PDB file of C-alpha atoms in Angstrom:
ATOM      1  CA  UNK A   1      15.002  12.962 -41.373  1.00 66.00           C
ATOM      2  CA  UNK A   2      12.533  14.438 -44.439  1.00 70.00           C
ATOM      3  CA  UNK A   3      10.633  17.327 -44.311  1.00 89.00           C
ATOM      4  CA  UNK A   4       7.135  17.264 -43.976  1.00 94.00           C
ATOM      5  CA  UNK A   5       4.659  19.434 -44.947  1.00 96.00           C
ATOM      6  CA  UNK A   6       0.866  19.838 -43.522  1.00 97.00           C
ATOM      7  CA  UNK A   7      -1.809  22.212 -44.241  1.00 98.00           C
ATOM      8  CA  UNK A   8      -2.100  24.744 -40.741  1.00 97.00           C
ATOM      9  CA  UNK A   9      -5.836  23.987 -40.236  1.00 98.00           C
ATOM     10  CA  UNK A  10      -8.657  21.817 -41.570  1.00 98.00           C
ATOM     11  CA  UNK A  11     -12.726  21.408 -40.669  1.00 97.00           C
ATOM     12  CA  UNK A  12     -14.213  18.101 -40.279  1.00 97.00           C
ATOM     13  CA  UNK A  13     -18.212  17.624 -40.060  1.00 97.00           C
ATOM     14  CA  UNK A  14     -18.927  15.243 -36.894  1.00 97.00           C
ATOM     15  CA  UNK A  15     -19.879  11.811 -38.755  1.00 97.00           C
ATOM     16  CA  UNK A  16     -17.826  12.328 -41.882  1.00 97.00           C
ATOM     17  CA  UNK A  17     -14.377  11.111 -42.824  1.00 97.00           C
ATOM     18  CA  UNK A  18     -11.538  13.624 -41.783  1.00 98.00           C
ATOM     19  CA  UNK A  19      -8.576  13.575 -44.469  1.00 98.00           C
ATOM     20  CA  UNK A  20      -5.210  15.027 -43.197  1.00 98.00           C
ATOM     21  CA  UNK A  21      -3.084  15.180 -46.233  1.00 98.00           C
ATOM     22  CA  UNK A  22       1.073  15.111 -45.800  1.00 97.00           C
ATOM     23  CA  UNK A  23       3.846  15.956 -48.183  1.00 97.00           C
ATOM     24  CA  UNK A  24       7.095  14.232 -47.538  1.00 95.00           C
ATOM     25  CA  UNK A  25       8.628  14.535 -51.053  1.00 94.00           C
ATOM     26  CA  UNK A  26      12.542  14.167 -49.838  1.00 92.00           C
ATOM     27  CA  UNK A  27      11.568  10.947 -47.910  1.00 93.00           C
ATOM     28  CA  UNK A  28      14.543   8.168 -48.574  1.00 90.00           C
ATOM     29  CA  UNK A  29      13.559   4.462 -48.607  1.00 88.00           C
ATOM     30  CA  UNK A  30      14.205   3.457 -44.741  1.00 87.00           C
ATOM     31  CA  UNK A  31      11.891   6.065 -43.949  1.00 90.00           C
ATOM     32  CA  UNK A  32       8.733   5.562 -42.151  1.00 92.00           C
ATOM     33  CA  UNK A  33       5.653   8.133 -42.022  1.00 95.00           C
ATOM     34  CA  UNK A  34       4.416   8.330 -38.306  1.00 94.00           C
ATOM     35  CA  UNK A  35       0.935  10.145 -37.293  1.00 97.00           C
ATOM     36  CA  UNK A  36       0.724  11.744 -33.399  1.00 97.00           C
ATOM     37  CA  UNK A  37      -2.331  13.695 -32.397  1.00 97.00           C
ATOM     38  CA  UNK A  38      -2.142  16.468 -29.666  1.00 97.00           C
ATOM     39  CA  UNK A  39      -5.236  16.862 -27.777  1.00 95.00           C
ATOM     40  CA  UNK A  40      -4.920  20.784 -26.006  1.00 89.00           C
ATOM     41  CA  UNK A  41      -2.053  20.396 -24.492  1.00 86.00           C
ATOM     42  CA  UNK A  42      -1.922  16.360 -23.359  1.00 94.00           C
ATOM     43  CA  UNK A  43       0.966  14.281 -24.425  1.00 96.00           C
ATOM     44  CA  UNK A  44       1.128  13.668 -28.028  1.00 96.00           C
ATOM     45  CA  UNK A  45      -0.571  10.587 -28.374  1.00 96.00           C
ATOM     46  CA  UNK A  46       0.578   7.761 -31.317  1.00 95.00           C
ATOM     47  CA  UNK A  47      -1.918   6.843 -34.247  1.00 97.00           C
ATOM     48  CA  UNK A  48      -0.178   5.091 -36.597  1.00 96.00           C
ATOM     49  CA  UNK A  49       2.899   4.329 -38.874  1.00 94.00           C
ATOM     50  CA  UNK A  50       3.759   3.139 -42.209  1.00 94.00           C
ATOM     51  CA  UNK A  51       6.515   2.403 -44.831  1.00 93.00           C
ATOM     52  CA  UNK A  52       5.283   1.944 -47.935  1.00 91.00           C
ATOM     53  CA  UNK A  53       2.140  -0.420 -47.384  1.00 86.00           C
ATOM     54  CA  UNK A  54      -1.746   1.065 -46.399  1.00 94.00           C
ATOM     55  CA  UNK A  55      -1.786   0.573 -42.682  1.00 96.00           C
ATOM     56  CA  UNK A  56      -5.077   0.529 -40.468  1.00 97.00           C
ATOM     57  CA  UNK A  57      -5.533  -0.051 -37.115  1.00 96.00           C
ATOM     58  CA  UNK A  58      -8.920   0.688 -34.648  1.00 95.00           C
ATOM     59  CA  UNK A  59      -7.883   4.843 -35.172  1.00 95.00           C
ATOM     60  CA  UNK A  60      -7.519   5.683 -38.592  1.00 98.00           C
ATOM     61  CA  UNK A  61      -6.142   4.323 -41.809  1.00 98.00           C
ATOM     62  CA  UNK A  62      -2.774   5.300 -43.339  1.00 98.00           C
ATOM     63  CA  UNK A  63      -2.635   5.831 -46.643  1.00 98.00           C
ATOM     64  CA  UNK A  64       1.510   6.102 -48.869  1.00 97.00           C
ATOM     65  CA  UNK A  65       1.327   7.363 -52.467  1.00 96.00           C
ATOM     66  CA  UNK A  66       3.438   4.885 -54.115  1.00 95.00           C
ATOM     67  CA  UNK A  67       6.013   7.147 -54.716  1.00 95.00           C
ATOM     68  CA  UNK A  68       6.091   7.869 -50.897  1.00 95.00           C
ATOM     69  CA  UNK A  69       6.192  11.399 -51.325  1.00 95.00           C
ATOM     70  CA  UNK A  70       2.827  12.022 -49.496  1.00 96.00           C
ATOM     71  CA  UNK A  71       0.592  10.258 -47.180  1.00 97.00           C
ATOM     72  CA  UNK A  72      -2.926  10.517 -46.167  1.00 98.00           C
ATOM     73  CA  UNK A  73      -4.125  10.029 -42.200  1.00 98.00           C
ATOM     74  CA  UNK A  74      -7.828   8.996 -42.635  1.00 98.00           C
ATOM     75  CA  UNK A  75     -10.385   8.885 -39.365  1.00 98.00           C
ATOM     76  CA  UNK A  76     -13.160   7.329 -40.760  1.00 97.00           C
ATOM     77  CA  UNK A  77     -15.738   8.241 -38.963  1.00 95.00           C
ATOM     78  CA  UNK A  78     -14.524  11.677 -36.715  1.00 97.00           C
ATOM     79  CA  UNK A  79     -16.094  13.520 -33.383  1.00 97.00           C
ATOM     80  CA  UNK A  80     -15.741  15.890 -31.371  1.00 97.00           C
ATOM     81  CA  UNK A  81     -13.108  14.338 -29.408  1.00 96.00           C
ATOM     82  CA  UNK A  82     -10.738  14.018 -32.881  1.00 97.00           C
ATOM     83  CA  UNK A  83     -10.136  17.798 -32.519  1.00 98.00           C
ATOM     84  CA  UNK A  84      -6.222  18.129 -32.603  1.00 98.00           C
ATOM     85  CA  UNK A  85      -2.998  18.901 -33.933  1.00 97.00           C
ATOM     86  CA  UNK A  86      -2.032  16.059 -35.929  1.00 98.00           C
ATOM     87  CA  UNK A  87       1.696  16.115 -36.390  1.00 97.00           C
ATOM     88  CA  UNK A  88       3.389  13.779 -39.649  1.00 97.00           C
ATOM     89  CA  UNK A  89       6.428  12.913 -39.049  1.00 95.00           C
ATOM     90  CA  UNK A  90       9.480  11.060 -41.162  1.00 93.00           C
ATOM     91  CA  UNK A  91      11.549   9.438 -38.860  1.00 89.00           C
ATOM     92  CA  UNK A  92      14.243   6.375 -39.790  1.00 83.00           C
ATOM     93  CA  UNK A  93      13.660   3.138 -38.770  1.00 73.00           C
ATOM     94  CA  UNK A  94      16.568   3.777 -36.186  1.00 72.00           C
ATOM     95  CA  UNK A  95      15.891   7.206 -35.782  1.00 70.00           C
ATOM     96  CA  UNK A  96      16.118   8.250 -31.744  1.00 72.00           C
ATOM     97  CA  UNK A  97      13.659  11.264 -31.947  1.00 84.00           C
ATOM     98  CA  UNK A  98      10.306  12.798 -33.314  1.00 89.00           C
ATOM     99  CA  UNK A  99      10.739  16.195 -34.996  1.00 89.00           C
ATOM    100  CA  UNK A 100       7.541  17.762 -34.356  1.00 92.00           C
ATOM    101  CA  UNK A 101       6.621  20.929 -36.929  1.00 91.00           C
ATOM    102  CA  UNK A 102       3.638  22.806 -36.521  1.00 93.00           C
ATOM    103  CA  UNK A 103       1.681  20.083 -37.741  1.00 96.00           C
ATOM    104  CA  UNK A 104      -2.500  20.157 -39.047  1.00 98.00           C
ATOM    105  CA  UNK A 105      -5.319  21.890 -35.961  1.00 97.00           C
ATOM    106  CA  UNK A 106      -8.151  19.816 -37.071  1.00 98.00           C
ATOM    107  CA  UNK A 107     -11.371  21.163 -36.019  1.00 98.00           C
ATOM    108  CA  UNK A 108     -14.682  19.078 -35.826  1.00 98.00           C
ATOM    109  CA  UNK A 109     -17.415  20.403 -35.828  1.00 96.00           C
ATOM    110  CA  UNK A 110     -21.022  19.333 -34.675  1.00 94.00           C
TER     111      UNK A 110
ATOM    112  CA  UNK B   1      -3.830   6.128 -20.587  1.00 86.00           C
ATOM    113  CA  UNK B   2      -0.688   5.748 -22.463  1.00 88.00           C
ATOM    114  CA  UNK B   3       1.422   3.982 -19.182  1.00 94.00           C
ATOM    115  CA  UNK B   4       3.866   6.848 -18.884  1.00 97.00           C
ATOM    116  CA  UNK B   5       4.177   8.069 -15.610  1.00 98.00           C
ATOM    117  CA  UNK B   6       5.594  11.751 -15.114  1.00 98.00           C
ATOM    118  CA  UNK B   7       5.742  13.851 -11.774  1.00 98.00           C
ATOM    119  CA  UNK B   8       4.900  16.206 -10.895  1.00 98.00           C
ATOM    120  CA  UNK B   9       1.789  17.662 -12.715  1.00 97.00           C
ATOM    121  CA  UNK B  10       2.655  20.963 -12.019  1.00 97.00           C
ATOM    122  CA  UNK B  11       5.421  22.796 -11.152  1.00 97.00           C
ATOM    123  CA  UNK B  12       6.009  26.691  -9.895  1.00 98.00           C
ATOM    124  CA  UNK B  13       9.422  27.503  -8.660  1.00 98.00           C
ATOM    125  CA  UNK B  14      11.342  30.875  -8.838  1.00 98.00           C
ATOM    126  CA  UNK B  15      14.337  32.251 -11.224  1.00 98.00           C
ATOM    127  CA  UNK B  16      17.630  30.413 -10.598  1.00 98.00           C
ATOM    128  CA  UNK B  17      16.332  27.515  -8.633  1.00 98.00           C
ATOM    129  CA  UNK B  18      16.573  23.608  -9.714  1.00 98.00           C
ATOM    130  CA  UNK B  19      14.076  21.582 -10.009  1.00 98.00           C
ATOM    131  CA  UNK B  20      13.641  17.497 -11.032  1.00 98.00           C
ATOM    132  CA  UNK B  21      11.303  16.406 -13.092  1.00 98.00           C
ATOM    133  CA  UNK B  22      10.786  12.191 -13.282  1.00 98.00           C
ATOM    134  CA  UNK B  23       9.252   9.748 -15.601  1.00 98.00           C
ATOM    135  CA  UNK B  24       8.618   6.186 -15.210  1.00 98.00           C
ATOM    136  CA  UNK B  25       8.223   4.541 -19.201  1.00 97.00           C
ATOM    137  CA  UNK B  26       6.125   1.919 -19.818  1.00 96.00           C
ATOM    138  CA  UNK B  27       6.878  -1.604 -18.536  1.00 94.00           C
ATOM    139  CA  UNK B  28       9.327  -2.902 -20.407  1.00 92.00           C
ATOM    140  CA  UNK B  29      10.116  -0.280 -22.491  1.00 94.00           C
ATOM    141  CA  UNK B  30      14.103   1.094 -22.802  1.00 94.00           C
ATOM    142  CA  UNK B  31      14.208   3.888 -24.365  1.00 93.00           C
ATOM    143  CA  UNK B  32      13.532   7.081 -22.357  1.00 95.00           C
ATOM    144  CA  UNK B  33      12.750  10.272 -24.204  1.00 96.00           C
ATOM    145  CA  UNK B  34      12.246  14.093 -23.112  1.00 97.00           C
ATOM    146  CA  UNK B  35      10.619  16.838 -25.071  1.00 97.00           C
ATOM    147  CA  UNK B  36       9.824  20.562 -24.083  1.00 97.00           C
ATOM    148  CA  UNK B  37       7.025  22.622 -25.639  1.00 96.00           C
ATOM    149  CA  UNK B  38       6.767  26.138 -25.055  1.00 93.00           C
ATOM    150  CA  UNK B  39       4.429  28.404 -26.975  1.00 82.00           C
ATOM    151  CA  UNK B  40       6.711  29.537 -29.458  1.00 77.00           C
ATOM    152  CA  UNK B  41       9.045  26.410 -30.136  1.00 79.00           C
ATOM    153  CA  UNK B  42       6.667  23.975 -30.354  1.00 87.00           C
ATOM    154  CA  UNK B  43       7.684  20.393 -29.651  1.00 93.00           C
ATOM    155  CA  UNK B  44      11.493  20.032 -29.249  1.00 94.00           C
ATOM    156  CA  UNK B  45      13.134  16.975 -28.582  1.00 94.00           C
ATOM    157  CA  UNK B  46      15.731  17.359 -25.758  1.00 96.00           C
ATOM    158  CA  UNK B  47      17.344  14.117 -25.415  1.00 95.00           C
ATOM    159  CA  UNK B  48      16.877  10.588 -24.873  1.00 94.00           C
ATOM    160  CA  UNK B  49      18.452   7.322 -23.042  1.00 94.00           C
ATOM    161  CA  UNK B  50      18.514   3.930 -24.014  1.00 93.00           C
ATOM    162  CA  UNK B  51      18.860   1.261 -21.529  1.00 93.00           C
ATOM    163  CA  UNK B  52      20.813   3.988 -18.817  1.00 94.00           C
ATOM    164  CA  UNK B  53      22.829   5.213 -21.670  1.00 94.00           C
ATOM    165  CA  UNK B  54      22.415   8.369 -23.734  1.00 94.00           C
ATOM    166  CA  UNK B  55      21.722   7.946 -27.082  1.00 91.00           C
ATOM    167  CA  UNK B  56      20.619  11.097 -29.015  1.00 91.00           C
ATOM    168  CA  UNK B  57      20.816  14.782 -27.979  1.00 93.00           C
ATOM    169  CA  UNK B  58      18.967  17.623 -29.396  1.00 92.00           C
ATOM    170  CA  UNK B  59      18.517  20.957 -28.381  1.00 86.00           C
ATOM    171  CA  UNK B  60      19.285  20.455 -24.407  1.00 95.00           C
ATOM    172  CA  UNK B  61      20.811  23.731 -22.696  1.00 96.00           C
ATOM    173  CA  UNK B  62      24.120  23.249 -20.411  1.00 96.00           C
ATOM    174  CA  UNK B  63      21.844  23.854 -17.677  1.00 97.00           C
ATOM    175  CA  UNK B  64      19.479  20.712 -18.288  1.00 98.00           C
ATOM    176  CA  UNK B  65      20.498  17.176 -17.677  1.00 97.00           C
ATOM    177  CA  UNK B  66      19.122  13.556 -16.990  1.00 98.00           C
ATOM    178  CA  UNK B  67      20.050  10.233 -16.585  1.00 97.00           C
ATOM    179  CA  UNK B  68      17.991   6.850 -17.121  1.00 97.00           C
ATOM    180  CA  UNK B  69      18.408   4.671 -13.959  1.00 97.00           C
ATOM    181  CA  UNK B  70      18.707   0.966 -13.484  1.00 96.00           C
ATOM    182  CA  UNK B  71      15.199   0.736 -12.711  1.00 96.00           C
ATOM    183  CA  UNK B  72      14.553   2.301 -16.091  1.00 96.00           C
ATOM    184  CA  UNK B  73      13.184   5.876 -14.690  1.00 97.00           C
ATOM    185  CA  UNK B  74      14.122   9.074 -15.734  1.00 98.00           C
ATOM    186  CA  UNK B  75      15.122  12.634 -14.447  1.00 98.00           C
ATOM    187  CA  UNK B  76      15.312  15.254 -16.190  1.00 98.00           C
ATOM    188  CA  UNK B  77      17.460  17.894 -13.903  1.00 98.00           C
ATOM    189  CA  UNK B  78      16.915  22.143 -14.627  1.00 98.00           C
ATOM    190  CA  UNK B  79      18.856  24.414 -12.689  1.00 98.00           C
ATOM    191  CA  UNK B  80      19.109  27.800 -12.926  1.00 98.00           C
ATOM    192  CA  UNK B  81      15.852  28.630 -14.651  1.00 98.00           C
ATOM    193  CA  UNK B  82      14.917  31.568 -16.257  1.00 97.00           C
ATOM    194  CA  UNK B  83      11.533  32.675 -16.982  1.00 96.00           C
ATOM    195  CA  UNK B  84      11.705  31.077 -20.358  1.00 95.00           C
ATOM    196  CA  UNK B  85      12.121  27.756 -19.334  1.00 96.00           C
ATOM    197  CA  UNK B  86       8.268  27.939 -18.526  1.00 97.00           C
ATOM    198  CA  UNK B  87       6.792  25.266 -20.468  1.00 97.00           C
ATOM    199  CA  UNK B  88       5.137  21.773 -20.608  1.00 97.00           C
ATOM    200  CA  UNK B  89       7.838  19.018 -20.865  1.00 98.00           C
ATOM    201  CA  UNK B  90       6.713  15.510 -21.875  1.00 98.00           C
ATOM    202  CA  UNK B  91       8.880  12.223 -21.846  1.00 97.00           C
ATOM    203  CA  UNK B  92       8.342   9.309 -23.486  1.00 96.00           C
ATOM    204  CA  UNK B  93       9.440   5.733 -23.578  1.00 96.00           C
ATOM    205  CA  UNK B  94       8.907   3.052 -26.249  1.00 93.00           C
ATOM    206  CA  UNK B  95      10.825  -0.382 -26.050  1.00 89.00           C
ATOM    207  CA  UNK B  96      13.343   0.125 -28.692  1.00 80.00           C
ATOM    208  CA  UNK B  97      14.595   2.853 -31.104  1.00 70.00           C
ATOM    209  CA  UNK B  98      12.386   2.074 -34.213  1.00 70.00           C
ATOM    210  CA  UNK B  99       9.178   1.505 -32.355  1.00 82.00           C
ATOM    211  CA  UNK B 100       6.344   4.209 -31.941  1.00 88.00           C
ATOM    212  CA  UNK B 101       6.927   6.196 -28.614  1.00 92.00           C
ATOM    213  CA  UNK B 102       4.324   7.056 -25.903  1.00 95.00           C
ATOM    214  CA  UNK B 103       4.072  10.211 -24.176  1.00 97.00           C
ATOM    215  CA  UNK B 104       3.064  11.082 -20.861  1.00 97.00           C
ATOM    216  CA  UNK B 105       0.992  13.730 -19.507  1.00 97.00           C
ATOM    217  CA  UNK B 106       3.665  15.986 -19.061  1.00 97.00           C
ATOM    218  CA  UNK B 107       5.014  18.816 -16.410  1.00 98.00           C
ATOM    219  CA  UNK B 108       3.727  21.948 -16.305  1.00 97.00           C
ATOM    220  CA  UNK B 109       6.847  24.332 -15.185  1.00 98.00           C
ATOM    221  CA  UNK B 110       6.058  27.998 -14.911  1.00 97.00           C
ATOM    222  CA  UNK B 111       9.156  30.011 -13.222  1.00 97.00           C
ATOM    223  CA  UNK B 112       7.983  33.509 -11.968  1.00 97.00           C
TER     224      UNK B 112
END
């Protein structure tokens, strides 16, 4: 599975649009981009996924470069309760596990 | 609530005893995952079952090991802990190998 890469820490204003950016520059084309969230220590908790299409679903909005190399996890409109670690991940379309890295602590802030 | 069951909460149990830890996945889902994070690994995938079978293994010590019952269910067996073993260990379950997993609340082992 690619390598991704994710700034260590971001501030969000409460209200505003939180932008998590993602590098995945070795991604291959069965590839997907997946977005967890970790809430202080509760089970990782699914977002969203993509191939190469925008996705959006009642969470956030997933945005693929269209050369796939990076993505964008969008939460258009973020609180209090958004502050996480969001994790990217690359992960086959067959693939049997996650691999977690450190991934983004985004902070919001009132 | 993601629908993944996993007992117990929490967990205290002394150097070189065993211990089970069980998950119950999501209705209908057959794929069975477990993860441990400790402070300084981070999330680390341990090994998953598909359907009673093992399908993937990562990083799972000699001393660990689970099975996936007919029921679907999951243990996930430590014996002879050491004091690192403390740490939160999540499973997961999603219906098939290339769908989006969901975690549970986790285990919280601490071995003194």
């Amino acid at each position: 599975d690619a390598k991704t890469t994710q700034p260590p820490s971001m501030d969000c204003a409460e209200g505003r649009a939180a932008n998590l950016p993602c590098n995945h520059s070795t991604i291959s084309g069965n590839e997907y981009v997946y977005w967890y969230r970790q809430i202080h220590s509760q089970g990782p908790q699914y977002i969203i996924h993509g191939l190469k299409n925008n996705e959006t679903n009642e969470m956030a909005s997933l945005i693929i470069t269209e050369d796939r190399k990076s993505s964008t996890l969008i939460l258009p409109h973020a609180t209090l309760r958004d502050t996480a670690v969001y994790y990217c991940i690359v992960k086959k379309e067959y693939g049997n596990k996650l691999v977690f890295g450190a991934g983004t602590i985004l902070r919001v802030k009132s | 609530d993601s629908g993944v069951t996993q007992t117990p909460k929490h967990l205290i149990t002394a150097t070189g005893q065993r211990v089970t830890l069980r998950c119950s996945p999501r209705s209908g889902d057959l794929s069975v995952y477990w993860y441990q994070q400790s402070l300084d690994q981070g999330l680390q995938f341990l090994i998953q079952y598909y359907n009673g079978e093992e399908r993937a293994k990562g990083n799972i010590l000699e001393r660990f090991s689970a099975q996936q019952f007919p029921d679907l269910h999951s243990e996930l067996n430590l014996s002879s802990l050491e004091l690192g073993d403390s740490a939160l260990y999540f499973c997961a379950s999603s219906v098939k190998a290339n769908t989006e997993a969901f975690f549970g609340q986790g285990t919280r082992l601490t071995v003194v």
